[in-house]
């Protein structure tokens, strides 16, 4: 087991910076997700930690040992990727045994270890089958098993379950989470799926454009995003972010107004002027009649989602999403003018130019939310 420490890690491809000056420490036994849009540098970061790609500059320590330029086999990391190639001419048992064979383990030790891992992953029943006829979930378990047999200090997983169907993915999420806790290995997991990250991670590292924007527990990333990008990336449907002007306690844009609590503005020393306002879709009241301090908007689309309705309004040409529990908004129909009021205790303010969070929801205590 090991702590992972990365200092000013940088990787360019020609003129292009894929990962720029990344620094973070992941504690021994922690389960950390690297989350971000396609091309943000997640895989490049993982490959450098694995030793499959050399950094342009920076330092990587695993368990206090400088491994920056060591070959993968001297790092004792286990890896599993989205498309794992199983050896199809070998049985499941032989696939699991192979990494141990090449490390010179005795036949008895290999047998013991392979059976132990197969049991953990519930694939004992297919151990002596070939790999061709395995289901997607079984094949992925064998790939994970090949990582587990090696007793690595650190596990690196790059979208290992993203190509499975939704039901199997949900099942594997729970299984991987359980396995990681049981084994207690430091695990770095790359994903672009925020729900996966929210439900499995101890902490989430949100990346964009080769930079680390925030590294924090899931609920903190959700409640206290470091900037507008993180706020928009985490949450489904995503946070509404509007360009507004603060004047006399009112946050205003064309066709829009919201009242911010004056104590909150003073506490965060928010000066009047242009800024970005964030409102999560679940933090908006709706009514057929005007709401004091609210505004009116035309309902463009209504999507019933079982327990909730997702509504899309037109706000000066921009979509504005509102999510409400079924029963509170069932009578509205597309084309209706609906009165809306953001909950004043759940507003976020971001710097107009940099997107940095200036102030966040006044009441982030969930018992009061
Ligand atoms: P995805 O979720 O799509 O895998 P990612 O966040 O993992 O994305 P990376 O694979 O790390 O992104 O790639 C980061 C950037 O570096 C991308 O713009 C990619 O095109 C670029 N890149 C990665 N490898 C190379 C390479 N060998 N040569 C040139 N550019 C590369």
Short mmCIF file of C-alpha atoms and ligand atoms in Angstrom, two decimals, residues 13 16 18 37-45 159 190 192, ligand 1:
data_model
loop_
_atom_site.label_atom_id
_atom_site.label_comp_id
_atom_site.label_asym_id
_atom_site.label_seq_id
_atom_site.Cartn_x
_atom_site.Cartn_y
_atom_site.Cartn_z
CA UNK A 13 3.27 16.64 -27.08
CA UNK A 16 0.60 21.04 -27.01
CA UNK A 18 -1.69 17.70 -22.32
CA UNK A 37 -14.29 15.97 -20.22
CA UNK A 38 -12.66 14.07 -23.07
CA UNK A 39 -9.10 15.27 -23.73
CA UNK A 40 -8.57 16.96 -20.35
CA UNK A 41 -5.47 14.89 -19.54
CA UNK A 42 -6.84 12.15 -17.26
CA UNK A 43 -5.37 9.21 -19.16
CA UNK A 44 -2.07 11.00 -19.73
CA UNK A 45 -1.78 11.55 -15.96
CA UNK A 159 -12.63 3.71 -17.48
CA UNK A 190 -10.27 7.67 -14.52
CA UNK A 192 -15.81 11.03 -17.47
P1 LIG B 1 -10.55 10.72 -22.80
O1 LIG B 1 -11.59 10.73 -21.73
O2 LIG B 1 -11.09 11.08 -24.15
O3 LIG B 1 -9.68 9.52 -22.80
P2 LIG B 1 -8.45 12.16 -21.40
O4 LIG B 1 -8.86 13.20 -20.44
O5 LIG B 1 -8.03 10.86 -20.86
O6 LIG B 1 -9.59 11.98 -22.48
P3 LIG B 1 -5.85 12.25 -22.58
O7 LIG B 1 -5.96 10.94 -23.29
O8 LIG B 1 -5.02 12.31 -21.39
O9 LIG B 1 -7.30 12.80 -22.27
O10 LIG B 1 -5.34 13.31 -23.65
C1 LIG B 1 -5.09 14.67 -23.30
C2 LIG B 1 -4.73 15.43 -24.54
O11 LIG B 1 -3.44 15.01 -24.99
C3 LIG B 1 -5.68 15.18 -25.70
O12 LIG B 1 -5.90 16.42 -26.38
C4 LIG B 1 -4.93 14.21 -26.59
O13 LIG B 1 -5.28 14.39 -27.94
C5 LIG B 1 -3.48 14.59 -26.32
N1 LIG B 1 -2.59 13.43 -26.50
C6 LIG B 1 -2.59 12.31 -25.75
N2 LIG B 1 -1.64 11.44 -26.17
C7 LIG B 1 -1.04 12.03 -27.22
C8 LIG B 1 0.04 11.65 -28.10
N3 LIG B 1 0.66 10.49 -27.97
N4 LIG B 1 0.40 12.53 -29.06
C9 LIG B 1 -0.23 13.72 -29.19
N5 LIG B 1 -1.23 14.14 -28.41
C10 LIG B 1 -1.64 13.32 -27.43
#
